[in-house]
C-alpha cells in the first residue's frame, strides 16, 4: 500500500504550512520510524528462535536508525546555534541523566537484564541516541566553525575509522554515534522538499519494488547475516574483523551502501500529505523514551516464553503498534511532560545559583 493511499487530507489550516510541505513529510516519516523502532525492539528477543522475525528485524535495521538520525539532523537546522541551540544541548543532557537513572533503577529493582552495566558512561540500551544527538550537534557546530568542506566525506571517514578505536562500542554509545554521523549530515544538508518532489511517479513505484526486493533478499540470507553487522554498536575487534583491516573497511562501506539504499527506498512508503498521524510525529520523543519500559515489563513477565509461533508474534507486533499510538496521546504528554521535556534553563540556573552560594559561603 503506497503512502498516498493512507488516510490523509488534501487541505489544512495548520500553522506548519502547506499539506505538501517538507515538514509534514518529515513528521509522517518520524511517526513511521518510531513505529518501526518499537516493533524492532519488541521482536528482537525472538530473532534467534524465529527466522521470520530475524528477517524483519534485519530489514528494519537497514533504514530505521539511518533515517531516524537523518530526520533528527533535518529538524536540527533551525536550532543548532545560538541560545536555542544551547538550550537544546542542556535539555538533551538533562534527559539523559534523568532516564539513565530511571532505567537503571528499574533494572536493578525489577528488569535485571543480563550483562547491563549501570553507569552514566554506558547508556542503557536505547538511551545511546540521546548521547548521539548531543555529539552530532556538537560535531556539526565544530564543522561549521572550521568551515569544513565536504562534511559528508569526513563524516564517513570518521564512521569507518571509529571501528578501529580500542574501546568497547557500548562506551557512551560512541560507536553508533560516530558510525551514524554521516546520516545526520545528510539530514542537515538536504531539503525534505527536494526529496519529496522526486519521490513520485515511476521513481516511487520502483523504490517500493526495491524495498520489497531488499526484504526478500534479507529473508533468504537471514541465516547467514548477523544483526550486529547492521546495529553498528561494536568496533571491528568485537565484530571479529580485525584480522584484515581492508575487509573491515569494505564491510563498513558495504553496510553504509545497504543502509543508504534501504533508507532511500523506504521514503517511498511515506505519505506526502498531512495525514491523521502527521501531528503525532511531533511527539515521537515520548515514545522513544517510554517504550523501553513497556518492553522490559513484557520481558520481566516472561511473555516472550509463550510466543512460540507466528500468530503470537503478529499479536506482539500489533501490540507494539497500538502501544505506539497510545504513547502518542496528548494525555501522555500532559502526564510526563516535566520528565520528557524538563525545563533545562530552570534546572541549570538553579545549579549555577547553588554553586555561587556555596562559593560565596566558603570564600
Protein backbone atom coordinates (compact mmCIF):
# COMPACT_ATOMS: atom_id res chain seq x y z
CA UNK A 1 0.00 0.00 0.00
CA UNK A 2 1.61 3.26 -1.08
CA UNK A 3 1.77 6.31 1.13
CA UNK A 4 -0.95 8.28 -0.72
CA UNK A 5 -3.45 5.51 0.00
CA UNK A 6 -3.23 6.17 3.73
CA UNK A 7 -5.88 8.37 5.41
CA UNK A 8 -4.68 11.84 4.52
CA UNK A 9 -6.39 15.17 3.91
CA UNK A 10 -5.84 17.47 0.98
CA UNK A 11 -6.11 20.81 2.73
CA UNK A 12 -5.21 22.11 6.15
CA UNK A 13 -5.18 25.36 8.09
CA UNK A 14 -2.48 24.09 10.44
CA UNK A 15 0.35 26.50 11.19
CA UNK A 16 3.04 24.19 9.87
CA UNK A 17 2.30 25.21 6.32
CA UNK A 18 1.11 23.52 3.15
CA UNK A 19 -0.14 19.93 3.36
CA UNK A 20 2.63 19.14 0.87
CA UNK A 21 5.42 20.78 2.87
CA UNK A 22 8.69 19.07 3.71
CA UNK A 23 7.91 19.48 7.41
CA UNK A 24 4.72 17.42 7.05
CA UNK A 25 6.65 14.80 5.10
CA UNK A 26 9.25 14.76 7.88
CA UNK A 27 6.61 14.37 10.60
CA UNK A 28 4.98 11.48 8.72
CA UNK A 29 8.43 9.90 8.43
CA UNK A 30 9.09 10.34 12.15
CA UNK A 31 5.84 8.58 13.00
CA UNK A 32 6.55 5.60 10.75
CA UNK A 33 10.09 5.37 12.12
CA UNK A 34 9.04 5.38 15.76
CA UNK A 35 6.57 2.59 14.95
CA UNK A 36 9.43 0.64 13.36
CA UNK A 37 11.66 1.29 16.39
CA UNK A 38 9.02 0.00 18.81
CA UNK A 39 8.30 -3.04 16.62
CA UNK A 40 12.01 -3.76 16.12
CA UNK A 41 12.79 -3.63 19.83
CA UNK A 42 9.70 -5.70 20.62
CA UNK A 43 10.63 -8.56 18.27
CA UNK A 44 14.39 -8.55 18.98
CA UNK A 45 14.13 -11.22 21.73
CA UNK A 46 12.53 -13.55 19.13
CA UNK A 47 15.12 -13.34 16.35
CA UNK A 48 17.18 -16.33 17.47
CA UNK A 49 14.18 -18.68 17.60
CA UNK A 50 12.03 -17.35 14.72
CA UNK A 51 13.73 -16.85 11.29
CA UNK A 52 10.86 -14.67 10.04
CA UNK A 53 11.31 -12.26 12.92
CA UNK A 54 15.06 -12.16 12.31
CA UNK A 55 14.47 -11.23 8.66
CA UNK A 56 12.02 -8.49 9.63
CA UNK A 57 14.41 -7.20 12.30
CA UNK A 58 17.33 -7.08 9.83
CA UNK A 59 15.19 -5.29 7.23
CA UNK A 60 14.17 -2.69 9.80
CA UNK A 61 17.84 -2.13 10.65
CA UNK A 62 18.59 -1.18 7.03
CA UNK A 63 16.63 2.07 7.32
CA UNK A 64 15.39 2.53 10.89
CA UNK A 65 18.28 4.32 12.62
CA UNK A 66 19.84 5.86 9.48
CA UNK A 67 16.57 7.65 8.72
CA UNK A 68 15.88 8.49 12.36
CA UNK A 69 19.30 10.11 12.60
CA UNK A 70 18.74 11.82 9.25
CA UNK A 71 15.39 13.31 10.20
CA UNK A 72 16.93 14.42 13.52
CA UNK A 73 19.56 16.29 11.50
CA UNK A 74 16.85 17.84 9.34
CA UNK A 75 14.93 19.23 12.32
CA UNK A 76 18.19 20.50 13.86
CA UNK A 77 18.64 23.06 11.06
CA UNK A 78 16.73 25.84 12.75
CA UNK A 79 18.02 25.40 16.30
CA UNK A 80 21.64 24.27 16.08
CA UNK A 81 23.26 27.57 17.08
CA UNK A 82 22.65 30.45 19.46
CA UNK A 83 20.51 30.42 22.58
CA UNK A 84 18.05 27.83 21.23
CA UNK A 85 20.90 25.51 20.29
CA UNK A 86 22.49 25.80 23.75
CA UNK A 87 19.10 25.25 25.40
CA UNK A 88 18.57 22.01 23.46
CA UNK A 89 22.04 20.76 24.40
CA UNK A 90 21.20 21.33 28.07
CA UNK A 91 17.83 19.62 27.66
CA UNK A 92 19.36 16.54 26.00
CA UNK A 93 21.92 16.32 28.81
CA UNK A 94 19.18 16.51 31.43
CA UNK A 95 17.02 13.95 29.59
CA UNK A 96 19.93 11.53 29.52
CA UNK A 97 20.74 11.94 33.21
CA UNK A 98 17.08 11.50 34.17
CA UNK A 99 16.30 8.48 32.02
CA UNK A 100 19.64 6.76 32.60
CA UNK A 101 18.78 6.97 36.30
CA UNK A 102 15.18 5.81 35.80
CA UNK A 103 16.06 2.85 33.59
CA UNK A 104 18.98 1.80 35.78
CA UNK A 105 16.86 1.96 38.92
CA UNK A 106 14.07 -0.07 37.30
CA UNK A 107 16.61 -2.58 36.05
CA UNK A 108 18.16 -3.05 39.48
CA UNK A 109 14.76 -3.38 41.18
CA UNK A 110 12.80 -5.29 38.55
CA UNK A 111 14.09 -5.87 34.99
CA UNK A 112 17.55 -7.28 35.83
CA UNK A 113 18.64 -7.59 32.19
CA UNK A 114 21.77 -9.80 31.96
CA UNK A 115 25.02 -8.02 31.10
CA UNK A 116 23.75 -4.49 31.78
CA UNK A 117 26.32 -2.12 33.31
CA UNK A 118 24.81 0.57 35.46
CA UNK A 119 26.94 3.60 34.71
CA UNK A 120 26.41 7.03 33.19
CA UNK A 121 29.28 6.12 30.87
CA UNK A 122 27.32 3.20 29.39
CA UNK A 123 23.90 4.31 28.08
CA UNK A 124 21.09 1.94 28.98
CA UNK A 125 20.18 0.28 25.67
CA UNK A 126 18.24 2.84 23.56
CA UNK A 127 19.50 5.86 25.51
CA UNK A 128 22.66 5.95 23.36
CA UNK A 129 20.57 8.05 20.95
CA UNK A 130 20.43 10.95 23.42
CA UNK A 131 24.23 10.93 23.76
CA UNK A 132 24.47 10.61 19.99
CA UNK A 133 22.15 13.57 19.41
CA UNK A 134 24.27 15.69 21.73
CA UNK A 135 27.53 14.71 19.98
CA UNK A 136 26.10 15.13 16.46
CA UNK A 137 25.06 18.68 17.29
CA UNK A 138 28.47 19.49 18.76
CA UNK A 139 30.27 17.99 15.76
CA UNK A 140 28.08 19.96 13.35
CA UNK A 141 28.86 23.16 15.21
CA UNK A 142 32.56 22.31 15.07
CA UNK A 143 32.35 21.58 11.34
CA UNK A 144 30.60 24.92 10.78
CA UNK A 145 33.17 26.82 12.84
CA UNK A 146 36.04 25.19 10.93
CA UNK A 147 34.20 25.68 7.64
CA UNK A 148 34.76 22.02 6.77
CA UNK A 149 34.35 21.28 3.07
CA UNK A 150 32.66 18.02 2.02
CA UNK A 151 31.39 17.25 5.56
CA UNK A 152 29.68 14.04 4.40
CA UNK A 153 33.00 12.60 3.21
CA UNK A 154 34.67 13.48 6.51
CA UNK A 155 31.76 12.03 8.46
CA UNK A 156 32.06 8.75 6.52
CA UNK A 157 35.79 8.64 7.27
CA UNK A 158 35.06 9.21 10.96
CA UNK A 159 32.46 6.42 10.87
CA UNK A 160 34.88 3.99 9.22
CA UNK A 161 37.89 4.83 11.37
CA UNK A 162 35.75 4.60 14.52
CA UNK A 163 35.76 0.84 14.04
CA UNK A 164 39.48 0.78 14.85
CA UNK A 165 39.05 2.57 18.19
CA UNK A 166 40.33 0.40 21.07
CA UNK A 167 37.22 0.96 23.19
CA UNK A 168 34.06 -1.05 23.69
CA UNK A 169 31.33 0.04 21.34
CA UNK A 170 28.89 0.50 24.21
CA UNK A 171 31.07 3.08 26.00
CA UNK A 172 28.98 6.27 25.81
CA UNK A 173 27.44 4.79 22.66
CA UNK A 174 30.38 6.27 20.74
CA UNK A 175 30.44 3.54 18.08
CA UNK A 176 26.86 4.02 16.96
CA UNK A 177 27.17 7.78 17.32
CA UNK A 178 30.19 8.06 15.05
CA UNK A 179 29.03 5.44 12.54
CA UNK A 180 25.64 7.12 12.08
CA UNK A 181 27.08 10.65 11.90
CA UNK A 182 27.01 10.72 8.05
CA UNK A 183 23.24 10.33 8.14
CA UNK A 184 22.91 13.32 10.46
CA UNK A 185 24.97 15.28 7.91
CA UNK A 186 22.64 14.14 5.11
CA UNK A 187 19.54 15.17 7.04
CA UNK A 188 21.06 18.51 7.97
CA UNK A 189 22.27 19.23 4.43
CA UNK A 190 19.36 18.09 2.28
CA UNK A 191 15.88 19.51 1.93
CA UNK A 192 12.98 17.16 2.54
CA UNK A 193 11.05 19.19 -0.03
CA UNK A 194 13.75 18.27 -2.60
CA UNK A 195 13.49 14.58 -1.71
CA UNK A 196 9.69 14.67 -1.58
CA UNK A 197 9.45 16.27 -5.02
CA UNK A 198 11.45 13.42 -6.56
CA UNK A 199 9.72 10.56 -4.76
CA UNK A 200 6.80 10.49 -7.17
CA UNK A 201 5.54 8.56 -10.17
CA UNK A 202 7.74 5.82 -11.53
CA UNK A 203 10.50 6.58 -9.03
CA UNK A 204 8.13 5.87 -6.17
CA UNK A 205 6.88 2.62 -7.70
CA UNK A 206 10.42 1.42 -8.41
CA UNK A 207 11.52 2.38 -4.88
CA UNK A 208 8.71 0.38 -3.30
CA UNK A 209 9.70 -2.55 -5.52
CA UNK A 210 13.34 -2.26 -4.42
CA UNK A 211 12.27 -2.03 -0.77
CA UNK A 212 10.27 -5.26 -1.11
CA UNK A 213 13.12 -6.90 -3.01
CA UNK A 214 15.55 -5.93 -0.26
CA UNK A 215 13.29 -7.61 2.28
CA UNK A 216 13.10 -10.74 0.10
CA UNK A 217 16.90 -10.92 -0.21
CA UNK A 218 17.33 -10.43 3.54
CA UNK A 219 14.71 -13.10 4.19
CA UNK A 220 16.69 -15.58 2.09
CA UNK A 221 20.08 -14.60 3.54
CA UNK A 222 18.92 -14.12 7.14
CA UNK A 223 20.54 -17.35 8.43
CA UNK A 224 23.93 -16.08 7.25
CA UNK A 225 23.59 -12.47 8.45
CA UNK A 226 24.48 -11.18 11.89
CA UNK A 227 22.32 -8.39 13.39
CA UNK A 228 25.49 -6.93 14.97
CA UNK A 229 26.72 -6.02 11.47
CA UNK A 230 23.78 -3.65 10.94
CA UNK A 231 23.36 -2.46 14.52
CA UNK A 232 26.73 -0.63 14.30
CA UNK A 233 27.28 -0.94 18.04
CA UNK A 234 30.62 -2.79 18.02
CA UNK A 235 34.16 -1.98 16.94
CA UNK A 236 35.96 -4.11 14.35
CA UNK A 237 37.70 -6.16 17.04
CA UNK A 238 34.38 -7.05 18.69
CA UNK A 239 32.97 -7.99 15.28
CA UNK A 240 35.97 -10.25 14.55
CA UNK A 241 37.09 -8.23 11.53
CA UNK A 242 40.48 -7.07 12.80
CA UNK A 243 42.36 -9.90 11.07
CA UNK A 244 42.02 -7.86 7.88
CA UNK A 245 41.80 -4.07 8.02
CA UNK A 246 40.77 -3.85 4.37
CA UNK A 247 37.97 -6.37 4.88
CA UNK A 248 36.74 -4.36 7.87
CA UNK A 249 36.74 -1.13 5.84
CA UNK A 250 34.97 -2.78 2.89
CA UNK A 251 32.37 -4.31 5.20
CA UNK A 252 31.65 -0.93 6.79
CA UNK A 253 31.36 0.67 3.33
CA UNK A 254 29.07 -2.14 2.14
CA UNK A 255 26.85 -1.67 5.19
CA UNK A 256 26.74 2.08 4.53
CA UNK A 257 25.63 1.27 0.98
CA UNK A 258 22.87 -1.09 2.14
CA UNK A 259 21.66 1.44 4.72
CA UNK A 260 21.68 4.26 2.18
CA UNK A 261 19.69 2.22 -0.35
CA UNK A 262 17.32 0.88 2.32
CA UNK A 263 16.71 4.41 3.62
CA UNK A 264 16.10 5.98 0.21
CA UNK A 265 13.63 3.35 -0.96
CA UNK A 266 11.76 3.35 2.37
CA UNK A 267 10.92 7.01 1.76
CA UNK A 268 8.54 5.81 -0.98
CA UNK A 269 6.27 4.40 1.73
CA UNK A 270 5.96 7.79 3.49
CA UNK A 271 2.72 9.75 2.82
CA UNK A 272 3.40 13.14 1.28
CA UNK A 273 0.32 14.97 2.56
CA UNK A 274 -0.96 15.78 6.03
CA UNK A 275 -2.39 12.57 7.47
CA UNK A 276 -4.24 11.51 10.59
CA UNK A 277 -0.88 10.77 12.21
CA UNK A 278 1.13 13.77 10.96
CA UNK A 279 0.71 15.68 14.21
CA UNK A 280 1.80 12.58 16.15
CA UNK A 281 5.22 12.94 14.54
CA UNK A 282 5.84 15.91 16.85
CA UNK A 283 5.70 13.68 19.95
CA UNK A 284 7.90 10.74 18.91
CA UNK A 285 10.39 11.56 21.68
CA UNK A 286 7.77 10.43 24.21
CA UNK A 287 7.50 7.00 22.58
CA UNK A 288 11.26 6.70 22.21
CA UNK A 289 11.97 7.32 25.88
CA UNK A 290 8.99 5.41 27.32
CA UNK A 291 8.57 2.37 25.09
CA UNK A 292 11.63 0.64 26.55
CA UNK A 293 9.84 0.44 29.90
CA UNK A 294 6.93 -1.39 28.28
CA UNK A 295 9.22 -3.86 26.52
CA UNK A 296 11.19 -4.53 29.71
CA UNK A 297 7.95 -5.12 31.64
CA UNK A 298 6.83 -7.63 28.98
CA UNK A 299 10.19 -9.40 29.23
CA UNK A 300 10.16 -9.39 33.03
CA UNK A 301 6.71 -11.03 32.97
CA UNK A 302 8.10 -13.86 30.79
CA UNK A 303 5.66 -13.08 27.96
CA UNK A 304 8.31 -13.98 25.36
CA UNK A 305 8.43 -17.53 26.73
CA UNK A 306 4.88 -18.03 25.43
CA UNK A 307 5.40 -16.57 21.94
CA UNK A 308 6.05 -19.82 20.11
CA UNK A 309 4.51 -19.28 16.66
CA UNK A 310 3.93 -16.66 14.00
CA UNK A 311 0.40 -15.79 15.15
CA UNK A 312 1.60 -14.83 18.60
CA UNK A 313 4.45 -12.85 17.02
CA UNK A 314 1.92 -10.95 14.89
CA UNK A 315 -0.07 -10.17 18.03
CA UNK A 316 3.12 -8.82 19.60
CA UNK A 317 3.72 -6.60 16.56
CA UNK A 318 0.10 -5.37 16.65
CA UNK A 319 0.52 -4.66 20.36
CA UNK A 320 3.69 -2.66 19.71
CA UNK A 321 1.94 -0.59 17.03
CA UNK A 322 -1.07 0.01 19.28
CA UNK A 323 1.17 0.96 22.20
CA UNK A 324 2.97 3.45 19.96
CA UNK A 325 -0.32 5.21 19.21
CA UNK A 326 -1.31 5.19 22.89
CA UNK A 327 2.02 6.72 23.95
CA UNK A 328 1.48 9.48 21.37
CA UNK A 329 -1.79 10.52 23.01
CA UNK A 330 -1.80 14.13 24.30
CA UNK A 331 -2.67 12.84 27.78
CA UNK A 332 0.67 11.01 27.94
CA UNK A 333 2.43 14.25 27.10
CA UNK A 334 0.44 16.06 29.78
CA UNK A 335 1.37 13.46 32.42
CA UNK A 336 5.05 13.07 31.52
CA UNK A 337 5.99 16.45 30.04
CA UNK A 338 8.02 17.51 33.08
CA UNK A 339 10.28 14.45 32.79
CA UNK A 340 10.43 14.06 28.98
CA UNK A 341 10.99 17.77 28.27
CA UNK A 342 12.40 19.17 31.51
CA UNK A 343 12.94 22.90 31.95
CA UNK A 344 16.70 22.79 31.48
CA UNK A 345 17.10 26.54 31.88
CA UNK A 346 15.49 26.44 35.33
CA UNK A 347 17.47 23.37 36.44
CA UNK A 348 20.86 24.61 35.26
CA UNK A 349 20.05 28.09 36.56
CA UNK A 350 19.36 26.60 39.99
CA UNK A 351 22.66 24.64 39.83
CA UNK A 352 24.59 27.81 38.97
CA UNK A 353 22.94 29.77 41.78
CA UNK A 354 23.59 26.97 44.27
CA UNK A 355 27.23 26.73 43.18
CA UNK A 356 27.59 30.51 43.54
CA UNK A 357 26.10 30.47 47.05
CA UNK A 358 28.42 27.62 48.04
CA UNK A 359 31.40 29.53 46.63
CA UNK A 360 30.48 32.72 48.49
CA UNK A 361 29.92 30.78 51.69
CA UNK A 362 33.43 29.29 51.63
CA UNK A 363 35.29 32.33 50.28
